[in-house]
Coordinates of C-alpha atoms (C1' of nucleotides) in Angstrom, one line a residue:
Chain Z
M1 CA 0.1 0.1 0.0
D2 CA 3.2 1.9 -0.1
F3 CA 1.9 4.2 -3.2
L4 CA -1.0 5.1 -0.7
T5 CA 0.0 9.2 0.6
L6 CA -1.6 12.1 1.8
P7 CA -1.1 15.7 -0.4
A8 CA 1.0 17.1 2.8
P9 CA 2.0 15.4 5.7
N10 CA 0.2 18.0 7.8
D11 CA -2.1 19.6 6.3
A12 CA -5.0 21.0 8.2
S13 CA -7.0 22.7 4.9
K14 CA -9.2 19.4 4.8
P15 CA -10.6 17.3 7.6
L16 CA -8.0 13.8 6.9
S17 CA -11.4 11.7 6.3
T18 CA -11.6 13.9 3.1
Q19 CA -8.0 13.8 2.1
V20 CA -8.3 9.8 2.6
Y21 CA -11.3 9.5 0.5
D22 CA -9.4 11.5 -2.5
A23 CA -6.6 9.3 -2.1
V24 CA -8.1 5.9 -1.6
R25 CA -10.7 6.9 -4.9
E26 CA -7.6 7.8 -6.9
A27 CA -6.2 4.4 -6.2
I28 CA -9.3 2.8 -7.3
I29 CA -10.0 4.5 -10.8
C30 CA -6.0 4.1 -11.7
L31 CA -6.4 0.2 -10.6
K32 CA -3.9 0.3 -8.3
L33 CA -6.0 -1.0 -6.1
K34 CA -7.2 -3.7 -8.2
P35 CA -11.3 -4.7 -8.7
G36 CA -11.7 -7.9 -6.3
Q37 CA -9.1 -7.3 -4.0
M38 CA -9.7 -7.0 0.1
I39 CA -8.6 -4.0 1.5
Y40 CA -8.1 -3.5 5.6
E41 CA -8.8 -0.2 8.0
N42 CA -5.7 -1.4 9.8
E43 CA -3.7 -1.5 7.0
L44 CA -5.2 1.8 5.3
A45 CA -4.3 3.6 8.7
E46 CA -1.1 2.7 8.9
S47 CA 0.0 3.2 5.2
L48 CA -1.1 6.8 5.6
G49 CA -0.3 7.3 9.2
V50 CA -4.0 8.2 10.9
S51 CA -6.2 6.8 12.8
R52 CA -9.2 4.4 11.7
T53 CA -11.7 7.0 12.1
P54 CA -11.3 8.8 9.4
I55 CA -10.4 6.0 7.3
R56 CA -13.5 4.9 7.9
E57 CA -15.3 8.0 7.3
A58 CA -13.4 8.0 3.8
I59 CA -14.6 4.3 3.2
R60 CA -18.5 5.1 4.0
S61 CA -18.5 7.7 1.2
L62 CA -16.8 5.4 -1.1
V63 CA -19.1 2.8 -0.4
N64 CA -21.7 5.1 -1.3
E65 CA -20.4 5.5 -4.1
Q66 CA -20.0 1.4 -4.7
L67 CA -16.5 1.5 -5.2
L68 CA -15.9 -0.3 -2.0
E69 CA -17.9 -3.1 -0.4
V70 CA -17.6 -3.4 3.2
L71 CA -17.8 -7.2 5.2
P72 CA -18.5 -6.8 8.0
Q73 CA -15.9 -8.5 10.3
R74 CA -14.2 -10.0 7.4
G75 CA -12.8 -6.6 5.4
T76 CA -13.7 -4.5 2.5
L77 CA -13.6 -5.1 -1.1
V78 CA -12.6 -3.0 -4.4
T79 CA -15.8 -4.0 -6.1
Y80 CA -15.3 -6.0 -9.1
V81 CA -16.5 -4.2 -12.6
S82 CA -19.7 -5.5 -13.5
E83 CA -21.1 -5.8 -17.1
R84 CA -24.7 -4.7 -15.7
K85 CA -23.1 -1.6 -13.5
V86 CA -21.5 -0.4 -16.8
L87 CA -24.1 -0.4 -19.0
E88 CA -26.4 1.3 -15.8
T89 CA -24.2 4.1 -15.4
R90 CA -24.0 4.6 -19.0
F91 CA -27.6 4.9 -19.4
I92 CA -27.4 7.6 -16.3
Q93 CA -24.4 9.0 -18.1
A94 CA -25.7 9.4 -21.5
Q95 CA -29.3 11.0 -20.6
L96 CA -27.3 13.5 -18.4
E97 CA -24.9 14.5 -20.7
L98 CA -27.0 14.8 -23.8
G99 CA -29.5 16.7 -21.7
A100 CA -26.7 19.1 -20.6
F101 CA -24.6 19.1 -24.1
R102 CA -27.5 20.1 -25.9
I103 CA -28.5 23.3 -23.6
A104 CA -24.7 23.8 -23.9
A105 CA -25.0 24.0 -27.9
R106 CA -28.3 25.8 -27.5
V107 CA -26.9 29.0 -25.4
W108 CA -23.4 28.6 -27.1
D109 CA -22.9 32.5 -28.1
E110 CA -19.4 33.1 -29.2
H111 CA -19.3 36.4 -28.4
N112 CA -20.3 35.6 -24.4
Q113 CA -18.1 32.8 -24.4
K114 CA -14.4 33.5 -25.3
L115 CA -13.2 32.8 -22.3
T116 CA -15.0 29.3 -22.1
K117 CA -14.1 28.6 -25.5
Q118 CA -9.9 29.6 -24.6
L119 CA -10.7 27.1 -21.9
I120 CA -12.1 24.2 -24.3
L121 CA -9.0 24.9 -26.8
H122 CA -6.5 24.6 -24.4
S123 CA -7.7 21.0 -23.1
I124 CA -8.0 20.0 -26.8
R125 CA -4.5 20.9 -26.7
D126 CA -3.2 19.1 -23.2
Q127 CA -5.4 16.2 -24.2
R128 CA -3.4 15.8 -27.9
A129 CA 0.1 16.1 -25.7
A130 CA -0.9 13.8 -23.5
A131 CA -2.4 11.4 -26.4
D132 CA 1.4 12.0 -28.1
N133 CA 3.0 11.2 -24.8
N134 CA 0.2 7.8 -24.2
N135 CA -0.3 9.0 -20.9
A136 CA -3.3 7.1 -19.8
A137 CA -4.0 8.5 -16.3
L138 CA -3.2 12.7 -17.2
F139 CA -5.4 11.9 -20.3
L140 CA -8.4 10.5 -18.3
Q141 CA -8.1 13.5 -16.1
L142 CA -8.3 15.6 -19.2
D143 CA -10.8 14.0 -20.7
E144 CA -12.9 14.2 -17.6
T145 CA -12.2 18.5 -17.6
F146 CA -13.2 18.6 -21.3
H147 CA -16.7 17.1 -20.4
R148 CA -17.0 19.1 -17.5
I149 CA -16.4 22.5 -19.0
I150 CA -19.2 21.8 -21.7
L151 CA -21.4 20.4 -18.8
G152 CA -20.8 23.7 -17.0
L153 CA -22.1 25.2 -19.8
A154 CA -25.7 23.8 -18.7
N155 CA -24.9 25.8 -15.1
N156 CA -26.2 22.6 -12.8
D157 CA -23.4 21.4 -10.2
T158 CA -25.8 18.9 -8.7
L159 CA -25.3 17.1 -12.6
L160 CA -21.8 18.4 -12.0
Q161 CA -21.3 16.4 -9.4
V162 CA -23.7 13.2 -10.3
V163 CA -21.8 13.0 -13.7
Y164 CA -18.4 12.9 -11.7
H165 CA -19.8 9.8 -9.1
M166 CA -20.6 7.7 -12.4
R167 CA -17.5 8.4 -14.3
G168 CA -15.9 6.8 -11.0
H169 CA -17.3 3.5 -12.4
L170 CA -16.6 4.3 -15.7
N171 CA -13.1 5.3 -15.2
R172 CA -12.0 2.2 -14.3
L173 CA -13.0 0.6 -17.4
R174 CA -11.9 3.4 -19.7
Y175 CA -8.8 3.2 -17.9
M176 CA -8.1 -0.7 -18.3
L177 CA -8.9 0.5 -22.5
L178 CA -6.4 3.3 -23.1
E179 CA -3.5 1.1 -21.5
E180 CA -4.8 -1.3 -24.4
Y181 CA -5.9 0.5 -27.4
H182 CA -3.9 3.7 -27.2
H183 CA -7.0 5.5 -29.1
M184 CA -6.8 8.8 -27.6
H185 CA -6.1 10.5 -30.3
R186 CA -9.1 9.3 -32.0
I187 CA -11.2 10.6 -28.9
V188 CA -9.9 14.2 -29.2
D189 CA -10.7 14.2 -32.3
E190 CA -14.4 13.2 -31.4
H191 CA -13.9 16.1 -28.9
V192 CA -13.4 18.5 -31.8
E193 CA -16.3 17.4 -33.5
I194 CA -18.6 17.7 -30.9
F195 CA -17.1 21.3 -30.1
A196 CA -17.6 22.4 -33.9
A197 CA -21.0 21.1 -33.5
I198 CA -21.5 23.4 -30.2
E199 CA -19.8 26.4 -31.7
A200 CA -22.8 26.1 -34.7
N201 CA -25.5 26.0 -31.9
N202 CA -26.2 22.8 -34.2
E203 CA -28.2 20.7 -31.1
E204 CA -29.4 17.8 -32.8
R205 CA -26.0 17.1 -34.3
T206 CA -24.1 17.6 -31.1
A207 CA -26.5 15.0 -29.2
Q208 CA -25.7 12.8 -32.2
L209 CA -21.9 12.7 -32.4
L210 CA -22.0 12.8 -28.2
D211 CA -24.0 9.6 -28.7
D212 CA -21.9 7.5 -30.6
H213 CA -18.9 9.2 -29.0
L214 CA -19.9 7.6 -25.4
G215 CA -21.4 5.2 -27.3
K216 CA -18.2 3.5 -28.2
L217 CA -17.5 1.9 -24.2
N218 CA -20.3 -0.9 -25.0
H219 CA -18.4 -1.9 -28.1
E220 CA -15.3 -2.1 -26.6
F221 CA -16.5 -3.6 -23.4
P222 CA -16.4 -7.3 -24.5
E223 CA -13.0 -6.9 -25.8
I224 CA -11.2 -5.7 -22.9
R225 CA -13.3 -8.2 -20.5
K226 CA -11.6 -10.7 -22.4
V227 CA -7.9 -9.1 -21.3
H228 CA -8.7 -8.7 -17.8
P229 CA -10.9 -11.2 -16.4
Q230 CA -10.3 -10.9 -13.4
Y231 CA -11.6 -7.4 -12.6
F232 CA -14.8 -8.5 -13.9
L233 CA -18.0 -9.9 -12.6
R234 CA -19.8 -12.5 -14.3
N235 CA -23.1 -12.1 -12.6
I236 CA -26.0 -9.8 -12.5
R237 CA -25.1 -8.1 -9.2
N238 CA -22.0 -6.8 -7.8
S239 CA -20.8 -9.6 -5.4
V240 CA -18.3 -11.2 -4.0
E241 CA -19.3 -14.8 -4.3
W242 CA -19.5 -15.2 -8.4
R243 CA -16.5 -14.4 -10.5
E244 CA -15.6 -14.3 -14.2
D245 CA -12.3 -16.3 -13.2
K246 CA -14.2 -19.3 -10.9
Chain P
M1 CA -35.4 15.5 19.3
D2 CA -37.9 12.9 20.8
F3 CA -39.2 12.0 17.6
L4 CA -36.3 10.6 16.9
T5 CA -36.1 6.8 17.4
L6 CA -34.7 3.6 16.0
P7 CA -36.6 0.9 14.6
A8 CA -35.9 -1.4 17.5
P9 CA -34.0 -0.9 20.7
N10 CA -31.8 -3.9 19.9
D11 CA -31.9 -5.0 16.1
A12 CA -28.5 -6.3 15.5
S13 CA -30.0 -6.6 11.1
K14 CA -28.6 -3.5 10.3
P15 CA -25.7 -1.4 11.5
L16 CA -26.6 1.3 13.6
S17 CA -25.0 3.7 11.5
T18 CA -27.9 3.1 8.8
Q19 CA -30.6 2.8 11.4
V20 CA -29.4 6.6 12.1
Y21 CA -29.0 7.6 8.5
D22 CA -32.7 6.3 7.9
A23 CA -34.1 7.9 10.6
V24 CA -32.6 11.2 10.4
R25 CA -32.8 11.0 6.3
E26 CA -37.1 10.8 7.1
A27 CA -36.6 13.6 9.7
I28 CA -35.5 16.3 7.4
I29 CA -37.6 14.7 4.5
C30 CA -41.0 15.2 6.6
L31 CA -39.5 18.3 8.1
K32 CA -39.4 17.1 11.4
L33 CA -35.7 18.5 11.2
K34 CA -36.6 21.9 9.7
P35 CA -34.0 23.7 7.3
G36 CA -31.9 25.8 8.5
Q37 CA -32.0 23.9 12.2
M38 CA -28.8 23.2 13.9
I39 CA -28.4 19.9 15.5
Y40 CA -25.6 18.5 17.0
E41 CA -24.0 15.0 17.5
N42 CA -24.2 14.9 21.0
E43 CA -27.2 15.6 21.3
L44 CA -28.5 12.9 18.4
A45 CA -26.8 10.3 20.3
E46 CA -28.2 11.1 23.4
S47 CA -31.7 10.9 21.8
L48 CA -31.0 7.8 19.9
G49 CA -29.0 6.1 22.7
V50 CA -26.1 5.5 20.9
S51 CA -22.6 6.8 20.7
R52 CA -21.1 9.7 18.4
T53 CA -19.8 6.8 15.5
P54 CA -22.5 5.8 14.2
I55 CA -24.0 9.1 14.4
R56 CA -21.3 10.8 12.4
E57 CA -21.1 8.2 9.8
A58 CA -24.8 9.0 9.1
I59 CA -24.4 11.9 8.9
R60 CA -21.3 11.6 6.4
S61 CA -23.5 10.1 4.7
L62 CA -26.4 12.6 4.6
V63 CA -23.4 15.4 3.7
N64 CA -22.7 13.5 0.7
E65 CA -26.7 14.1 -0.1
Q66 CA -26.3 17.3 0.8
L67 CA -28.9 17.2 3.0
L68 CA -26.8 18.6 6.1
E69 CA -23.8 20.7 6.1
V70 CA -21.4 20.4 8.8
L71 CA -20.1 23.5 10.3
P72 CA -16.5 22.6 12.0
Q73 CA -16.7 23.6 15.7
R74 CA -19.9 24.9 15.3
G75 CA -22.5 22.2 14.3
T76 CA -24.6 20.5 11.3
L77 CA -26.8 22.6 9.6
V78 CA -30.1 21.0 7.8
T79 CA -29.5 22.5 4.6
Y80 CA -32.4 25.2 3.4
V81 CA -34.3 24.3 0.2
S82 CA -32.9 27.0 -2.5
E83 CA -34.3 27.5 -6.0
R84 CA -31.0 26.7 -7.4
K85 CA -30.9 23.0 -5.5
V86 CA -34.6 22.4 -6.7
L87 CA -34.1 23.5 -10.2
E88 CA -30.8 21.4 -10.6
T89 CA -32.2 18.4 -9.1
R90 CA -35.4 18.8 -11.2
F91 CA -33.2 18.7 -14.2
I92 CA -31.7 15.6 -13.4
Q93 CA -34.7 14.1 -12.1
A94 CA -36.4 14.6 -15.3
Q95 CA -33.4 13.7 -17.7
L96 CA -33.6 10.4 -16.3
E97 CA -37.1 9.4 -15.2
L98 CA -37.7 10.6 -18.9
G99 CA -35.4 8.5 -20.5
A100 CA -36.8 5.2 -17.9
F101 CA -40.8 5.9 -18.9
R102 CA -39.7 5.7 -22.5
I103 CA -37.9 2.5 -21.9
A104 CA -40.9 1.5 -20.2
A105 CA -43.4 2.2 -22.5
R106 CA -41.2 0.6 -25.4
V107 CA -40.7 -2.9 -23.5
W108 CA -44.5 -2.9 -21.9
D109 CA -46.0 -6.4 -22.9
E110 CA -49.7 -6.8 -21.4
H111 CA -48.8 -10.9 -21.1
N112 CA -45.2 -10.5 -19.7
Q113 CA -46.1 -7.8 -16.9
K114 CA -49.5 -9.1 -15.2
L115 CA -47.5 -9.1 -11.9
T116 CA -46.1 -5.4 -12.7
K117 CA -50.1 -4.4 -13.2
Q118 CA -51.1 -5.7 -10.6
L119 CA -48.8 -4.0 -8.5
I120 CA -49.4 -0.8 -9.9
L121 CA -52.9 -0.8 -9.5
H122 CA -52.7 -1.5 -6.2
S123 CA -50.4 1.4 -5.7
I124 CA -52.9 3.6 -7.3
R125 CA -55.4 1.9 -5.1
D126 CA -53.5 3.1 -2.1
Q127 CA -53.0 6.7 -3.4
R128 CA -56.4 7.7 -3.7
A129 CA -56.9 6.0 0.0
A130 CA -54.0 8.3 1.4
A131 CA -55.6 11.4 -0.9
D132 CA -58.6 11.0 0.7
N133 CA -57.2 11.3 4.3
N134 CA -55.3 13.9 3.4
N135 CA -52.0 11.8 5.0
A136 CA -49.1 13.8 3.1
A137 CA -46.4 11.5 4.3
L138 CA -47.9 8.7 3.6
F139 CA -48.9 10.0 -0.1
L140 CA -45.2 11.2 -0.9
Q141 CA -44.2 7.5 0.0
L142 CA -46.8 6.0 -2.2
D143 CA -45.9 8.2 -4.8
E144 CA -42.3 7.0 -5.0
T145 CA -43.0 3.6 -4.6
F146 CA -45.2 3.8 -8.1
H147 CA -42.6 5.9 -9.7
R148 CA -39.9 3.6 -8.5
I149 CA -42.2 0.6 -10.3
I150 CA -42.1 2.4 -13.4
L151 CA -38.4 3.1 -13.6
G152 CA -38.2 -0.7 -12.5
L153 CA -38.8 -1.6 -15.7
A154 CA -36.0 0.1 -17.8
N155 CA -34.2 -2.6 -15.5
N156 CA -31.4 -0.1 -14.0
D157 CA -30.9 0.1 -10.3
T158 CA -28.2 2.5 -10.5
L159 CA -30.6 4.8 -11.8
L160 CA -33.6 3.9 -9.2
Q161 CA -30.7 4.7 -6.6
V162 CA -30.1 8.0 -8.2
V163 CA -33.3 9.1 -8.4
Y164 CA -33.9 8.0 -4.8
H165 CA -31.2 11.0 -4.0
M166 CA -32.2 13.6 -6.2
R167 CA -35.9 12.8 -4.6
G168 CA -34.5 13.2 -0.8
H169 CA -34.6 17.3 -1.9
L170 CA -37.6 17.6 -3.8
N171 CA -39.8 16.0 -1.5
R172 CA -39.2 18.4 1.4
L173 CA -40.7 20.9 -1.6
R174 CA -43.3 17.9 -2.2
Y175 CA -44.2 17.9 1.4
M176 CA -44.5 21.6 1.6
L177 CA -46.7 21.8 -1.1
L178 CA -49.0 18.9 -0.2
E179 CA -49.7 20.5 3.2
E180 CA -50.8 23.2 1.8
Y181 CA -52.5 22.6 -1.5
H182 CA -54.2 18.8 -1.0
H183 CA -53.7 18.4 -4.9
M184 CA -52.8 14.7 -4.2
H185 CA -56.0 13.5 -6.2
R186 CA -55.0 15.3 -9.1
I187 CA -51.7 13.7 -8.6
V188 CA -53.2 10.7 -9.0
D189 CA -55.2 11.1 -11.9
E190 CA -51.7 12.0 -13.9
H191 CA -50.4 8.6 -12.6
V192 CA -53.5 6.8 -13.9
E193 CA -52.8 8.8 -17.5
I194 CA -49.7 8.1 -17.2
F195 CA -49.8 4.1 -17.0
A196 CA -52.5 4.2 -19.7
A197 CA -49.9 5.6 -21.9
I198 CA -47.4 3.2 -21.2
E199 CA -50.0 0.3 -21.3
A200 CA -50.8 1.7 -25.0
N201 CA -46.9 1.3 -26.0
N202 CA -47.2 4.8 -26.7
E203 CA -43.7 6.5 -26.2
E204 CA -44.0 9.7 -27.2
R205 CA -47.2 10.5 -24.7
T206 CA -45.6 9.1 -21.7
A207 CA -43.1 11.2 -22.1
Q208 CA -45.3 14.4 -22.7
L209 CA -47.2 13.2 -19.8
L210 CA -44.5 13.0 -17.2
D211 CA -42.6 16.1 -18.3
D212 CA -46.0 17.9 -17.6
H213 CA -46.3 16.2 -14.3
L214 CA -42.9 16.9 -13.1
G215 CA -43.0 20.3 -14.0
K216 CA -45.6 21.5 -12.2
L217 CA -43.6 21.6 -9.4
N218 CA -41.5 24.4 -11.1
H219 CA -44.5 26.7 -11.4
E220 CA -45.8 25.9 -7.6
F221 CA -42.7 26.6 -6.4
P222 CA -42.5 30.4 -5.9
E223 CA -46.0 30.1 -4.3
I224 CA -44.8 27.8 -1.2
R225 CA -41.6 29.6 -0.8
K226 CA -44.2 32.6 -0.1
V227 CA -45.9 30.3 2.3
H228 CA -42.5 29.1 4.1
P229 CA -39.7 31.8 3.4
Q230 CA -38.0 30.8 6.5
Y231 CA -36.8 27.4 4.7
F232 CA -35.3 29.0 1.3
L233 CA -32.5 30.3 0.9
R234 CA -32.3 33.6 -1.4
N235 CA -29.1 33.1 -3.2
I236 CA -27.4 30.9 -5.8
R237 CA -25.7 28.1 -3.4
N238 CA -26.4 26.8 -0.3
S239 CA -25.2 28.6 2.4
V240 CA -25.5 29.5 6.0
E241 CA -24.7 33.4 5.4
W242 CA -28.0 34.5 3.5
R243 CA -31.4 33.8 4.3
E244 CA -34.6 34.7 2.7
D245 CA -35.9 36.1 6.0
K246 CA -32.7 38.4 6.7
Chain U
dA1 C1' -8.5 -41.0 6.7
dC2 C1' -12.4 -37.9 7.8
dT3 C1' -14.8 -34.8 10.4
dT4 C1' -15.9 -32.0 14.3
dA5 C1' -14.5 -28.9 17.9
dC6 C1' -12.5 -25.2 19.5
dA7 C1' -8.7 -22.2 20.3
dT8 C1' -6.4 -18.2 18.3
dA9 C1' -6.0 -14.0 15.2
dC10 C1' -7.6 -11.8 12.6
dT11 C1' -11.3 -8.4 10.8
dT12 C1' -15.2 -4.7 11.6
dG13 C1' -18.6 -2.3 15.1
dT14 C1' -19.3 0.6 18.8
dA15 C1' -17.9 3.3 22.6
dT16 C1' -15.0 6.7 24.9
dA17 C1' -11.2 10.2 25.6
dC18 C1' -8.9 13.6 24.4
dA19 C1' -7.3 17.4 21.0
dA20 C1' -8.4 22.2 19.0
dG21 C1' -11.4 25.7 17.3
dC22 C1' -15.3 28.8 17.5
dA23 C1' -18.6 31.7 20.1
dC24 C1' -20.1 33.9 23.9
dT25 C1' -19.3 35.7 28.7
dT26 C1' -17.3 38.0 32.0
dT27 C1' -13.5 40.7 33.4
dG28 C1' -10.4 44.4 33.4
dT29 C1' -9.0 48.9 31.4
dT30 C1' -9.8 53.3 29.3
Chain W
dA1 C1' -20.3 53.5 29.5
dA2 C1' -17.7 51.5 25.8
dC3 C1' -14.5 48.2 24.3
dA4 C1' -10.9 44.9 24.3
dA5 C1' -8.8 40.9 25.6
dA6 C1' -8.9 36.5 28.5
dG7 C1' -11.3 33.1 30.2
dT8 C1' -15.0 29.1 29.8
dG9 C1' -18.4 26.2 27.8
dC10 C1' -19.6 24.4 23.7
dT11 C1' -18.8 22.3 19.3
dT12 C1' -16.4 18.5 15.7
dG13 C1' -11.3 16.1 14.5
dT14 C1' -9.2 12.3 15.8
dA15 C1' -7.0 8.6 18.5
dT16 C1' -7.6 4.7 21.0
dA17 C1' -10.1 1.1 23.9
dC18 C1' -12.9 -2.4 23.7
dA19 C1' -16.9 -5.8 22.1
dA20 C1' -18.6 -8.7 18.8
dG21 C1' -18.2 -11.3 14.9
dT22 C1' -15.8 -14.8 11.3
dA23 C1' -12.2 -17.5 8.8
dT24 C1' -8.4 -20.8 9.9
dG25 C1' -5.1 -23.9 11.7
dT26 C1' -5.0 -27.6 15.3
dA27 C1' -5.7 -31.4 17.8
dA28 C1' -9.0 -34.7 19.4
dG29 C1' -12.6 -38.2 18.2
dT30 C1' -15.1 -41.3 15.0

DNA sequence: ACTTACATACTTGTATACAAGCACTTTGTT
DNA sequence: AACAAAGTGCTTGTATACAAGTATGTAAGT
């Protein structure tokens, strides 16, 4: 667990429980904590140099996001990626992002959103750089930022938060995909296309492009599952009982 | 705080933290804990007869749902209802429910869903009874159940969970509305209409009716705000600083 | 050889003790 | 009388101690 560290040894700006939450969440999404792995409160507490109390509070939040599952008196499980969960999460993400991107296309105004445009162009440039360097972790972050900028045009913080949670799940899968297929440049191209449609105030085209963009995950899913079967569940619900490789 | 009680004095079926969560959440939504009210961990712990540990874990979950806000070293605030939060939440609810209800209308099959139909008819009957008795708390529960049955047809548990959280916010508002305007029968009528459209596999009409059904909240909002100004925030974000009545 | 019972070393769940910070009161000064 | 500053009692944040349950290994019995 030596890869788990807090941002600063004695940083009082945020409560320890929040810092632990951020650190563990990042580790789960980057697959440093592997789906199916057991973790233990004492172990985490020792690694991070804090007591069990903030650890438990962080775990509780991650259980709410279904990234962890507590098995009482046995330990805590990093949840498997299940096909069902991915499909469910993808549907929600699509519904919300489609709605928000439509708003973005509707309200986009070249004159009033010069700053936003600069942000987007910068983001796309950074994405290209990350793609050139084949840096999957960084690329995922930038991809998320790009989506957040557009979503921000809908002026709905709650939506940003919900989409953030949904992405928590999907990103583990997307991380595997990026590491395997290195298709980052294709994704950036799609981002460019989508933004062009928004700039043209073309709501229908924006929605169509975004739907394709998000939908690609469904086709890639079965492939990546064969590459990392140990991270996936076969059955319907998330459970410790049945695993792909048993 | 004497209205706060756990389901059973010594029920080991669920962890205390979960029981506390359920009890406090219910109290917030039914406005027994009022928006803007301060609560304290010690006070809750004494009322419920447990230690601060499970209390804190429950509070953490409710903070994640934005029903509570912890002010460090000062206490915990029952969040105000803000216009912004209501609009944001309503948008998400609409996007998700519209998507799911469309699926329901598409997949509905009289032959294969006899059981579901029975559930729905029962639910509508119960709703009428609650409306007759003018029982707002019960009606809200039944309303939620009705929506959940339909949403269940989309076969997406994650969506059920997200909608559940969004409703946590809206229900405080809806509770005020029901107490004030007693328009439960109108709501049941709309439910009947929506279900008829689903039975007819009429996706467009289902979506149209549901959109109207959910949209009514937006019109009622300014009215109810005048009745209970002390529960609402004037400003953009949820914050303890600015209040309607200051 | 196989099963069963039990001791043991873990785990999480809960309670309590201590630390640090905010708010108000009270006291002292001008 | 007005105001500033220290003190007191509250709050949440964190650490630790204890309780209860699970899995495992071992030894005894069949």
